[in-house]
Amino acid sequence: MSDTLKETPLHGWHTEHQAIMAPFAGWEMPIRYSQISEEHCAVREAIGLFDVSHMGELWLRGEGALALANRLFTNDVSKGLPDSETSVGRALYGAVLNEDGGILDDVIAYPHSPESVLFCVNASNVTKIREWFSKHVVAPVELVDASGSTGQIAVQGPNAPALLGRIFGAEIQEMKPMRFRAVEFDGAACILATTGYTGERGAEVFVPWGTARSLWEALMDKGSDLGVQPVGLGARDTLRLEKGFCLYGNELNESRTPLEAGLSWTVKFDKGGFLGDGVLLKQRENGVQSKLVAIQMEERGIPRTGYSIHTSEGNGTITSGTFSPLLKQAIAMGYVPSGVNIGDEIQVEIHGKLRSARVAKLPFV
Amino acid sequence: MVIRDDYRYTKDHEWVSLDADVACVGITDYAQEQLGEVVYVELPTVGTSLSEGESFGVVESTKSVSDLYAPMAGEVVEVNSLLIDAPENINTDPYGDGWMIKMRVESGADALLSAVDYAALTT
């Protein structure tokens, strides 16, 4: 099986550093280098480096790219075009929907110009989204899949801006969250976006495949006094769950809409229509039947994906759950009937027993 | 990875230390390494009667949930309740402070593996 798994440009570095590797979305990826809780806390207190080169990069290019991007995506891409003076653009989080309003993927769009929009898509959905986009692409717009030539490194944590400043120049530290701009490393054109999946400050850097390893090593080297360490997908999951960020395949799938998933803030109905908006408009008018909530246990036990939730309004299902390394407590997300509210007492069935829990506010930390 | 010569083992990566008819049970060093940090344990109450191979509890890491299986038939006579608040003892001292239950053995001890046979399973 391992010979069919894809390898990122940092694969060699991971194995040289004794990472525990595992298959993830067709890639062999680092799960952890030390222990998950230690890596988790490094990101909350200092800096973590993540190899996220498995993520997909799809470009829409040519005249009309921006308008097409807006048809294929729930957020308003026109709001992100780079400022003419600073060349800093806005990264926009949102969803790509099917005609029924179901989520095909949650993605970030980076509108470089009206003729050039980059979408960062989940590794597990690259093929699906590429095929979906190509069904809708009409000349002169063209679709370019740069996933195989674009590496990606996430630099996350309170000390991340300082480290990024050392590598890319001090002005990087002034960038607000959810912005992007062109940068250079070692002569290679990169894109630095102040985005991430941890809730901490920092950036995700798109870097050419062949330059990814030297950038990673420079970040490790120049960040050693700032407490930098490599972080695997294990802690990436606990970090995102503490902040209540959705994971495609868990909270999001083709039978869920952004309104059910609590992502209505990423849906812009007033921008002139997009694929799947009909169902969403009806949901906005009539309300949703179920919704995603945060859950904190009051009894012992860790809720896990697929466990059932019992509420006075009806049953639901846990989508993600873990033991929070920071809170030292079990936390989870799940879908419940829409009549359930924050603070409500509910129960989760864990190992055959119903156990008390409460609907919590996000983020957990 | 440590395998103690004086203990016996199961295919499910549990160890058994026999003292007359009382068996102390835990998970092996190999098992704790595979799991990573243990964050949660659920153990039976004293007096629970277990048949061989019956699930008697769970051990969970951040990413995984694993059942614990009775290595032999018998009755639970003592439970390591310190693990409830310090499950990390399973990582730091799997053959000592990380012990889980003691049971009065009724049958099944003959089927346990020797240290040598268990070592072969982990390579």
Tab-separated table of C-alpha atoms in Angstrom:
chain	number	residue	atom	x	y	z
A	1	MET	CA	0.000	0.000	0.000
A	2	SER	CA	2.790	2.410	0.902
A	3	ASP	CA	4.179	2.366	-2.641
A	4	THR	CA	0.972	3.912	-3.930
A	5	LEU	CA	0.981	6.728	-1.370
A	6	LYS	CA	2.136	10.135	-2.551
A	7	GLU	CA	5.010	11.904	-0.844
A	8	THR	CA	5.367	15.624	-0.163
A	9	PRO	CA	8.678	17.417	-0.822
A	10	LEU	CA	9.269	17.209	2.951
A	11	HIS	CA	8.724	13.446	3.217
A	12	GLY	CA	12.444	12.778	3.471
A	13	TRP	CA	12.832	15.342	6.218
A	14	HIS	CA	10.001	13.773	8.211
A	15	THR	CA	11.422	10.270	8.065
A	16	GLU	CA	14.935	11.525	8.827
A	17	HIS	CA	13.448	13.085	11.951
A	18	GLN	CA	11.678	9.905	13.090
A	19	ALA	CA	8.164	11.155	12.453
A	20	ILE	CA	5.416	8.582	12.850
A	21	MET	CA	3.951	8.471	9.356
A	22	ALA	CA	0.504	7.314	8.271
A	23	PRO	CA	-1.658	7.405	5.166
A	24	PHE	CA	-3.892	10.463	4.896
A	25	ALA	CA	-5.992	11.271	1.815
A	26	GLY	CA	-3.645	9.268	-0.420
A	27	TRP	CA	-0.469	10.789	1.030
A	28	GLU	CA	2.003	9.456	3.524
A	29	MET	CA	1.977	12.212	6.135
A	30	PRO	CA	3.576	12.840	9.529
A	31	ILE	CA	1.137	12.186	12.386
A	32	ARG	CA	3.536	13.221	15.127
A	33	TYR	CA	7.232	13.699	15.752
A	34	SER	CA	7.108	13.661	19.563
A	35	GLN	CA	3.814	13.533	21.453
A	36	ILE	CA	0.587	15.145	20.263
A	37	SER	CA	0.051	17.188	23.456
A	38	GLU	CA	3.607	18.537	23.360
A	39	GLU	CA	3.282	19.583	19.717
A	40	HIS	CA	-0.148	21.038	20.454
A	41	CYS	CA	1.207	23.199	23.279
A	42	ALA	CA	4.182	24.334	21.166
A	43	VAL	CA	1.701	25.870	18.713
A	44	ARG	CA	-0.284	27.555	21.501
A	45	GLU	CA	2.859	28.881	23.235
A	46	ALA	CA	5.602	29.271	20.590
A	47	ILE	CA	5.583	28.069	16.943
A	48	GLY	CA	4.726	24.913	15.093
A	49	LEU	CA	5.633	24.078	11.489
A	50	PHE	CA	3.187	21.929	9.538
A	51	ASP	CA	3.802	20.275	6.211
A	52	VAL	CA	0.504	20.813	4.408
A	53	SER	CA	1.852	20.194	0.923
A	54	HIS	CA	-0.848	17.569	0.430
A	55	MET	CA	-3.432	20.341	0.090
A	56	GLY	CA	-4.545	21.054	-3.471
A	57	GLU	CA	-4.047	24.299	-5.392
A	58	LEU	CA	-6.422	25.033	-8.265
A	59	TRP	CA	-6.185	28.217	-10.311
A	60	LEU	CA	-8.864	29.801	-12.446
A	61	ARG	CA	-7.131	32.006	-14.998
A	62	GLY	CA	-8.157	34.219	-17.875
A	63	GLU	CA	-10.736	36.879	-18.536
A	64	GLY	CA	-13.809	36.182	-16.424
A	65	ALA	CA	-11.997	34.086	-13.805
A	66	LEU	CA	-13.312	36.186	-10.917
A	67	ALA	CA	-16.933	35.982	-12.068
A	68	LEU	CA	-16.672	32.221	-12.522
A	69	ALA	CA	-15.030	31.861	-9.106
A	70	ASN	CA	-17.992	33.679	-7.600
A	71	ARG	CA	-20.389	31.233	-9.293
A	72	LEU	CA	-18.504	28.255	-7.869
A	73	PHE	CA	-17.948	29.539	-4.340
A	74	THR	CA	-20.185	30.855	-1.542
A	75	ASN	CA	-18.097	33.817	-0.370
A	76	ASP	CA	-17.602	36.973	-2.434
A	77	VAL	CA	-14.228	36.703	-4.149
A	78	SER	CA	-14.418	40.291	-5.439
A	79	LYS	CA	-13.909	41.478	-1.845
A	80	GLY	CA	-10.401	40.076	-1.804
A	81	LEU	CA	-8.627	41.706	-4.734
A	82	PRO	CA	-5.215	43.058	-3.693
A	83	ASP	CA	-4.924	46.675	-2.641
A	84	SER	CA	-3.222	48.599	-5.462
A	85	GLU	CA	-0.751	50.276	-3.104
A	86	THR	CA	0.184	47.483	-0.717
A	87	SER	CA	-0.460	44.520	-3.057
A	88	VAL	CA	-2.061	42.764	-0.091
A	89	GLY	CA	-5.238	40.833	-0.863
A	90	ARG	CA	-7.815	39.096	1.304
A	91	ALA	CA	-8.117	35.349	1.672
A	92	LEU	CA	-11.766	34.263	1.686
A	93	TYR	CA	-13.002	31.114	3.392
A	94	GLY	CA	-16.124	29.479	2.025
A	95	ALA	CA	-17.629	26.430	0.402
A	96	VAL	CA	-18.000	24.906	-3.038
A	97	LEU	CA	-21.543	23.540	-3.266
A	98	ASN	CA	-23.354	21.078	-5.465
A	99	GLU	CA	-26.702	22.096	-7.035
A	100	ASP	CA	-28.523	20.917	-3.886
A	101	GLY	CA	-26.490	23.174	-1.638
A	102	GLY	CA	-24.440	20.255	-0.274
A	103	ILE	CA	-20.823	21.000	0.529
A	104	LEU	CA	-18.371	19.533	-2.008
A	105	ASP	CA	-15.452	21.084	-0.153
A	106	ASP	CA	-14.543	23.921	2.155
A	107	VAL	CA	-11.834	26.019	0.569
A	108	ILE	CA	-9.943	29.290	0.762
A	109	ALA	CA	-9.968	31.572	-2.278
A	110	TYR	CA	-7.133	33.976	-3.059
A	111	PRO	CA	-8.144	36.441	-5.787
A	112	HIS	CA	-4.870	37.685	-7.220
A	113	SER	CA	-6.595	39.704	-9.970
A	114	PRO	CA	-9.888	39.617	-11.871
A	115	GLU	CA	-8.112	37.183	-14.219
A	116	SER	CA	-6.475	34.960	-11.632
A	117	VAL	CA	-7.997	33.256	-8.585
A	118	LEU	CA	-6.307	30.552	-6.504
A	119	PHE	CA	-8.344	28.022	-4.534
A	120	CYS	CA	-6.729	25.990	-1.792
A	121	VAL	CA	-8.739	22.758	-1.508
A	122	ASN	CA	-8.616	19.761	0.812
A	123	ALA	CA	-6.276	16.946	-0.259
A	124	SER	CA	-9.125	14.435	-0.132
A	125	ASN	CA	-11.202	16.550	-2.524
A	126	VAL	CA	-8.697	17.710	-5.144
A	127	THR	CA	-9.915	15.356	-7.868
A	128	LYS	CA	-13.582	15.970	-7.109
A	129	ILE	CA	-13.229	19.769	-7.147
A	130	ARG	CA	-11.009	19.771	-10.226
A	131	GLU	CA	-13.649	17.755	-12.092
A	132	TRP	CA	-16.446	19.945	-10.735
A	133	PHE	CA	-14.650	23.136	-11.743
A	134	SER	CA	-13.766	21.807	-15.194
A	135	LYS	CA	-17.443	21.045	-15.837
A	136	HIS	CA	-18.173	24.746	-15.358
A	137	VAL	CA	-15.107	26.346	-16.894
A	138	VAL	CA	-15.783	28.108	-20.193
A	139	ALA	CA	-13.078	29.682	-22.400
A	140	PRO	CA	-11.273	32.011	-22.105
A	141	VAL	CA	-11.131	30.944	-18.435
A	142	GLU	CA	-8.881	27.952	-17.865
A	143	LEU	CA	-8.387	25.665	-14.907
A	144	VAL	CA	-4.831	24.899	-13.803
A	145	ASP	CA	-4.161	22.230	-11.183
A	146	ALA	CA	-0.914	23.274	-9.508
A	147	SER	CA	-1.235	20.753	-6.663
A	148	GLY	CA	1.702	18.671	-7.859
A	149	SER	CA	4.094	21.606	-8.086
A	150	THR	CA	3.014	23.643	-5.061
A	151	GLY	CA	4.214	22.796	-1.577
A	152	GLN	CA	2.678	24.386	1.466
A	153	ILE	CA	4.086	25.062	4.921
A	154	ALA	CA	1.987	26.381	7.809
A	155	VAL	CA	3.828	28.444	10.400
A	156	GLN	CA	1.533	28.811	13.409
A	157	GLY	CA	1.813	30.189	16.916
A	158	PRO	CA	2.317	33.424	18.854
A	159	ASN	CA	5.968	33.646	17.768
A	160	ALA	CA	5.192	32.914	14.116
A	161	PRO	CA	5.044	36.561	12.947
A	162	ALA	CA	8.540	37.175	14.335
A	163	LEU	CA	9.920	34.146	12.521
A	164	LEU	CA	8.156	35.021	9.273
A	165	GLY	CA	9.561	38.537	9.581
A	166	ARG	CA	13.096	37.154	9.756
A	167	ILE	CA	12.595	35.144	6.573
A	168	PHE	CA	10.327	37.349	4.456
A	169	GLY	CA	10.914	40.861	5.819
A	170	ALA	CA	9.577	42.825	8.780
A	171	GLU	CA	6.496	44.149	6.956
A	172	ILE	CA	5.038	40.624	7.053
A	173	GLN	CA	4.446	41.070	10.782
A	174	GLU	CA	2.036	43.926	10.095
A	175	MET	CA	-0.311	41.775	7.991
A	176	LYS	CA	-3.724	41.223	9.555
A	177	PRO	CA	-5.264	37.737	9.655
A	178	MET	CA	-6.765	36.372	6.397
A	179	ARG	CA	-4.547	38.421	4.071
A	180	PHE	CA	-2.122	37.328	1.369
A	181	ARG	CA	0.705	38.734	-0.704
A	182	ALA	CA	3.492	37.624	-3.009
A	183	VAL	CA	6.857	37.020	-1.343
A	184	GLU	CA	10.170	35.542	-2.382
A	185	PHE	CA	12.370	32.912	-0.811
A	186	ASP	CA	15.779	32.056	-2.221
A	187	GLY	CA	14.746	33.531	-5.557
A	188	ALA	CA	11.553	31.482	-5.733
A	189	ALA	CA	8.135	33.160	-5.992
A	190	CYS	CA	5.938	32.220	-3.018
A	191	ILE	CA	2.575	33.326	-1.672
A	192	LEU	CA	2.319	34.121	2.003
A	193	ALA	CA	-1.198	34.018	3.472
A	194	THR	CA	-1.974	34.870	7.082
A	195	THR	CA	-4.346	31.929	7.287
A	196	GLY	CA	-4.228	28.710	9.249
A	197	TYR	CA	-6.102	25.919	10.970
A	198	THR	CA	-5.016	26.413	14.568
A	199	GLY	CA	-6.586	29.738	15.617
A	200	GLU	CA	-3.109	31.136	16.274
A	201	ARG	CA	-1.253	33.915	14.481
A	202	GLY	CA	0.989	32.943	11.617
A	203	ALA	CA	0.794	32.050	7.989
A	204	GLU	CA	0.537	29.400	5.355
A	205	VAL	CA	3.202	29.738	2.689
A	206	PHE	CA	2.724	28.376	-0.821
A	207	VAL	CA	6.173	27.460	-2.063
A	208	PRO	CA	7.400	25.744	-5.247
A	209	TRP	CA	7.841	21.981	-4.706
A	210	GLY	CA	11.610	22.119	-5.177
A	211	THR	CA	12.071	24.975	-2.706
A	212	ALA	CA	9.838	23.598	0.077
A	213	ARG	CA	12.563	21.704	1.885
A	214	SER	CA	15.025	24.606	1.979
A	215	LEU	CA	12.270	26.926	3.248
A	216	TRP	CA	11.309	24.395	5.936
A	217	GLU	CA	14.928	24.057	7.034
A	218	ALA	CA	15.377	27.839	7.104
A	219	LEU	CA	12.267	28.162	9.307
A	220	MET	CA	13.541	25.460	11.669
A	221	ASP	CA	16.975	27.077	11.787
A	222	LYS	CA	15.967	30.729	12.164
A	223	GLY	CA	13.192	29.868	14.606
A	224	SER	CA	15.151	27.737	17.036
A	225	ASP	CA	15.429	30.535	19.618
A	226	LEU	CA	11.689	31.217	19.206
A	227	GLY	CA	10.723	27.664	20.133
A	228	VAL	CA	9.861	26.335	16.687
A	229	GLN	CA	9.160	22.639	16.291
A	230	PRO	CA	7.582	20.402	13.659
A	231	VAL	CA	3.963	19.440	14.273
A	232	GLY	CA	2.090	16.533	12.735
A	233	LEU	CA	-1.485	15.972	11.664
A	234	GLY	CA	-2.395	14.600	15.115
A	235	ALA	CA	-1.996	17.960	16.817
A	236	ARG	CA	-3.389	19.731	13.752
A	237	ASP	CA	-6.668	17.981	14.538
A	238	THR	CA	-6.730	18.751	18.289
A	239	LEU	CA	-5.766	22.377	17.574
A	240	ARG	CA	-8.568	22.910	15.059
A	241	LEU	CA	-11.120	21.207	17.282
A	242	GLU	CA	-10.309	23.451	20.260
A	243	LYS	CA	-11.172	26.383	17.983
A	244	GLY	CA	-14.245	24.712	16.528
A	245	PHE	CA	-12.984	24.675	12.930
A	246	CYS	CA	-14.763	22.222	10.652
A	247	LEU	CA	-13.020	19.254	9.066
A	248	TYR	CA	-14.267	18.048	5.699
A	249	GLY	CA	-15.479	14.463	5.999
A	250	ASN	CA	-16.396	14.991	9.662
A	251	GLU	CA	-18.440	18.173	10.102
A	252	LEU	CA	-18.826	18.817	6.390
A	253	ASN	CA	-19.999	16.572	3.571
A	254	GLU	CA	-22.251	16.627	0.533
A	255	SER	CA	-25.430	16.188	2.569
A	256	ARG	CA	-24.684	19.204	4.790
A	257	THR	CA	-25.102	22.854	3.873
A	258	PRO	CA	-23.057	25.809	5.173
A	259	LEU	CA	-26.130	27.026	7.084
A	260	GLU	CA	-26.371	23.765	9.022
A	261	ALA	CA	-22.621	23.816	9.650
A	262	GLY	CA	-22.686	27.303	11.184
A	263	LEU	CA	-20.894	28.768	8.175
A	264	SER	CA	-23.577	31.243	7.077
A	265	TRP	CA	-20.979	34.006	7.517
A	266	THR	CA	-19.154	32.555	4.494
A	267	VAL	CA	-22.251	32.722	2.289
A	268	LYS	CA	-22.915	35.955	0.377
A	269	PHE	CA	-26.386	35.871	-1.117
A	270	ASP	CA	-26.153	39.440	-2.408
A	271	LYS	CA	-23.233	38.924	-4.805
A	272	GLY	CA	-25.348	37.798	-7.750
A	273	GLY	CA	-25.986	34.093	-7.283
A	274	PHE	CA	-23.874	30.957	-7.047
A	275	LEU	CA	-24.326	27.240	-7.618
A	276	GLY	CA	-26.456	25.713	-4.871
A	277	ASP	CA	-27.883	28.988	-3.590
A	278	GLY	CA	-31.523	27.957	-4.129
A	279	VAL	CA	-31.560	25.410	-1.327
A	280	LEU	CA	-29.677	27.778	0.953
A	281	LEU	CA	-32.146	30.602	0.344
A	282	LYS	CA	-34.986	28.252	1.342
A	283	GLN	CA	-33.096	27.202	4.463
A	284	ARG	CA	-32.502	30.828	5.336
A	285	GLU	CA	-36.229	31.469	5.074
A	286	ASN	CA	-37.551	28.305	6.726
A	287	GLY	CA	-34.680	27.534	9.070
A	288	VAL	CA	-32.539	24.420	9.249
A	289	GLN	CA	-33.586	21.127	10.824
A	290	SER	CA	-30.255	20.375	12.415
A	291	LYS	CA	-27.200	22.373	13.265
A	292	LEU	CA	-23.608	21.928	14.308
A	293	VAL	CA	-22.852	22.603	17.978
A	294	ALA	CA	-19.918	22.392	20.363
A	295	ILE	CA	-20.143	19.858	23.169
A	296	GLN	CA	-18.329	19.700	26.478
A	297	MET	CA	-18.580	16.565	28.615
A	298	GLU	CA	-19.769	16.811	32.205
A	299	GLU	CA	-19.226	13.133	32.937
A	300	ARG	CA	-16.151	11.073	32.108
A	301	GLY	CA	-15.691	9.781	28.586
A	302	ILE	CA	-14.467	11.029	25.216
A	303	PRO	CA	-17.114	11.459	22.508
A	304	ARG	CA	-15.880	10.166	19.165
A	305	THR	CA	-17.038	10.440	15.551
A	306	GLY	CA	-20.361	8.658	15.055
A	307	TYR	CA	-21.404	8.430	18.716
A	308	SER	CA	-25.062	9.292	19.257
A	309	ILE	CA	-26.300	12.417	21.012
A	310	HIS	CA	-29.572	12.458	22.942
A	311	THR	CA	-31.409	15.737	23.537
A	312	SER	CA	-34.898	16.776	24.583
A	313	GLU	CA	-35.454	17.820	20.940
A	314	GLY	CA	-34.333	14.515	19.432
A	315	ASN	CA	-31.146	12.686	18.593
A	316	GLY	CA	-27.953	13.793	16.923
A	317	THR	CA	-24.462	12.552	16.049
A	318	ILE	CA	-20.929	13.446	17.115
A	319	THR	CA	-18.785	14.505	14.130
A	320	SER	CA	-15.433	15.005	15.905
A	321	GLY	CA	-14.276	14.537	19.467
A	322	THR	CA	-11.019	14.443	21.334
A	323	PHE	CA	-9.310	15.096	24.623
A	324	SER	CA	-8.276	18.743	24.664
A	325	PRO	CA	-4.565	18.945	25.542
A	326	LEU	CA	-5.064	22.474	26.854
A	327	LEU	CA	-8.309	22.052	28.817
A	328	LYS	CA	-7.505	18.463	29.849
A	329	GLN	CA	-11.112	17.705	29.107
A	330	ALA	CA	-13.120	15.939	26.426
A	331	ILE	CA	-14.508	18.243	23.717
A	332	ALA	CA	-16.542	17.522	20.629
A	333	MET	CA	-18.702	18.849	17.831
A	334	GLY	CA	-21.840	17.296	16.481
A	335	TYR	CA	-25.142	17.835	14.728
A	336	VAL	CA	-28.273	18.165	16.874
A	337	PRO	CA	-31.883	19.225	16.179
A	338	SER	CA	-31.968	22.981	15.630
A	339	GLY	CA	-34.075	23.563	18.760
A	340	VAL	CA	-31.080	22.752	20.952
A	341	ASN	CA	-29.321	25.814	22.382
A	342	ILE	CA	-26.021	26.747	23.996
A	343	GLY	CA	-26.059	25.730	27.663
A	344	ASP	CA	-28.575	22.918	27.170
A	345	GLU	CA	-27.945	19.657	28.937
A	346	ILE	CA	-27.611	16.724	26.572
A	347	GLN	CA	-26.301	13.180	26.712
A	348	VAL	CA	-23.748	11.343	24.617
A	349	GLU	CA	-23.705	7.564	24.366
A	350	ILE	CA	-20.158	6.419	25.107
A	351	HIS	CA	-19.227	2.731	25.400
A	352	GLY	CA	-22.872	1.772	25.808
A	353	LYS	CA	-23.743	4.318	28.503
A	354	LEU	CA	-25.511	7.686	28.291
A	355	ARG	CA	-23.319	10.378	29.810
A	356	SER	CA	-24.084	14.011	30.626
A	357	ALA	CA	-22.720	16.759	28.462
A	358	ARG	CA	-23.550	20.380	27.736
A	359	VAL	CA	-23.827	22.415	24.561
A	360	ALA	CA	-20.894	24.816	24.721
A	361	LYS	CA	-19.800	28.048	23.097
A	362	LEU	CA	-17.065	28.106	20.497
A	363	PRO	CA	-14.154	28.408	20.580
A	364	PHE	CA	-13.382	26.009	23.427
A	365	VAL	CA	-10.132	27.890	24.090
B	1	MET	CA	10.913	-1.476	23.927
B	2	VAL	CA	10.855	-3.578	27.085
B	3	ILE	CA	9.444	-7.102	27.418
B	4	ARG	CA	9.752	-8.488	30.929
B	5	ASP	CA	10.933	-12.100	31.125
B	6	ASP	CA	8.957	-12.775	34.292
B	7	TYR	CA	5.579	-11.771	32.829
B	8	ARG	CA	3.290	-13.562	30.415
B	9	TYR	CA	1.459	-12.013	27.479
B	10	THR	CA	-1.532	-12.076	25.141
B	11	LYS	CA	-1.849	-11.485	21.417
B	12	ASP	CA	-3.758	-8.290	22.310
B	13	HIS	CA	-0.556	-6.811	23.792
B	14	GLU	CA	-1.519	-7.223	27.415
B	15	TRP	CA	0.775	-8.549	30.136
B	16	VAL	CA	-0.119	-10.807	33.022
B	17	SER	CA	1.809	-11.226	36.239
B	18	LEU	CA	0.665	-14.316	38.133
B	19	ASP	CA	0.890	-14.570	41.896
B	20	ALA	CA	-0.729	-17.857	42.919
B	21	ASP	CA	-4.283	-17.542	41.534
B	22	VAL	CA	-4.276	-13.738	41.296
B	23	ALA	CA	-3.282	-12.182	38.002
B	24	CYS	CA	-2.258	-8.549	37.607
B	25	VAL	CA	-3.057	-7.234	34.117
B	26	GLY	CA	-1.831	-4.270	32.092
B	27	ILE	CA	-0.812	-3.360	28.547
B	28	THR	CA	2.705	-3.853	27.248
B	29	ASP	CA	5.390	-1.287	26.551
B	30	TYR	CA	4.901	-2.039	22.854
B	31	ALA	CA	1.166	-1.311	23.163
B	32	GLN	CA	1.652	2.014	24.934
B	33	GLU	CA	4.217	3.073	22.336
B	34	GLN	CA	1.789	2.275	19.545
B	35	LEU	CA	-1.044	4.150	21.269
B	36	GLY	CA	0.902	7.288	22.089
B	37	GLU	CA	-0.190	9.348	25.063
B	38	VAL	CA	-2.970	7.664	26.950
B	39	VAL	CA	-5.532	10.302	27.947
B	40	TYR	CA	-8.416	8.211	29.228
B	41	VAL	CA	-9.051	4.823	30.817
B	42	GLU	CA	-12.219	3.043	31.779
B	43	LEU	CA	-11.956	0.060	34.121
B	44	PRO	CA	-14.490	-2.399	35.601
B	45	THR	CA	-15.710	-2.417	39.187
B	46	VAL	CA	-14.402	-4.881	41.756
B	47	GLY	CA	-16.501	-8.027	41.717
B	48	THR	CA	-17.084	-8.029	37.959
B	49	SER	CA	-16.967	-11.527	36.598
B	50	LEU	CA	-15.090	-11.794	33.279
B	51	SER	CA	-14.973	-14.577	30.743
B	52	GLU	CA	-11.810	-15.109	28.713
B	53	GLY	CA	-11.584	-12.556	25.910
B	54	GLU	CA	-14.396	-10.387	27.295
B	55	SER	CA	-13.888	-6.622	27.074
B	56	PHE	CA	-13.253	-5.243	30.567
B	57	GLY	CA	-12.506	-1.624	29.738
B	58	VAL	CA	-11.078	0.855	27.257
B	59	VAL	CA	-7.851	2.745	26.893
B	60	GLU	CA	-7.886	5.858	24.743
B	61	SER	CA	-5.192	8.073	23.277
B	62	THR	CA	-5.844	11.380	21.571
B	63	LYS	CA	-6.573	9.599	18.309
B	64	SER	CA	-7.588	6.069	19.240
B	65	VAL	CA	-9.957	3.949	21.294
B	66	SER	CA	-8.866	0.401	22.187
B	67	ASP	CA	-10.770	-2.263	24.080
B	68	LEU	CA	-9.092	-4.137	26.901
B	69	TYR	CA	-9.719	-7.895	26.941
B	70	ALA	CA	-9.701	-10.262	29.871
B	71	PRO	CA	-6.663	-12.507	29.318
B	72	MET	CA	-8.314	-15.236	31.391
B	73	ALA	CA	-11.621	-15.996	33.009
B	74	GLY	CA	-12.047	-14.804	36.562
B	75	GLU	CA	-13.347	-12.198	38.958
B	76	VAL	CA	-11.972	-8.667	39.298
B	77	VAL	CA	-10.594	-8.299	42.842
B	78	GLU	CA	-8.787	-4.958	42.578
B	79	VAL	CA	-8.745	-2.002	40.175
B	80	ASN	CA	-5.990	0.603	39.765
B	81	SER	CA	-8.201	3.625	40.360
B	82	LEU	CA	-5.177	5.955	40.318
B	83	LEU	CA	-5.211	5.579	36.532
B	84	ILE	CA	-8.477	7.525	36.328
B	85	ASP	CA	-6.641	10.751	37.153
B	86	ALA	CA	-3.191	9.679	35.961
B	87	PRO	CA	-3.668	7.627	32.780
B	88	GLU	CA	-0.187	8.740	31.716
B	89	ASN	CA	1.193	6.138	34.151
B	90	ILE	CA	0.392	3.622	31.426
B	91	ASN	CA	2.957	5.359	29.212
B	92	THR	CA	5.596	6.041	31.826
B	93	ASP	CA	5.474	2.721	33.696
B	94	PRO	CA	3.401	0.182	31.744
B	95	TYR	CA	4.599	-2.821	33.791
B	96	GLY	CA	4.409	-1.071	37.167
B	97	ASP	CA	2.187	1.903	38.060
B	98	GLY	CA	0.344	1.360	34.808
B	99	TRP	CA	-1.239	-1.907	35.975
B	100	MET	CA	-5.008	-1.987	35.392
B	101	ILE	CA	-6.772	-4.793	37.225
B	102	LYS	CA	-6.111	-7.786	39.425
B	103	MET	CA	-8.287	-10.816	38.889
B	104	ARG	CA	-8.766	-14.142	40.630
B	105	VAL	CA	-8.105	-16.601	37.839
B	106	GLU	CA	-10.579	-19.349	37.167
B	107	SER	CA	-9.191	-20.665	33.896
B	108	GLY	CA	-7.207	-19.741	30.822
B	109	ALA	CA	-3.685	-19.220	32.189
B	110	ASP	CA	-2.342	-22.034	30.003
B	111	ALA	CA	-3.072	-20.076	26.835
B	112	LEU	CA	-0.818	-17.127	27.769
B	113	LEU	CA	2.331	-16.464	25.743
B	114	SER	CA	5.857	-16.546	27.083
B	115	ALA	CA	8.048	-13.446	26.798
B	116	VAL	CA	9.903	-15.076	23.900
B	117	ASP	CA	6.708	-15.877	22.002
B	118	TYR	CA	5.379	-12.385	22.629
B	119	ALA	CA	8.616	-10.768	21.446
B	120	ALA	CA	8.177	-12.618	18.149
B	121	LEU	CA	4.768	-10.980	17.755
B	122	THR	CA	6.143	-7.466	17.993
B	123	THR	CA	8.911	-7.698	15.413
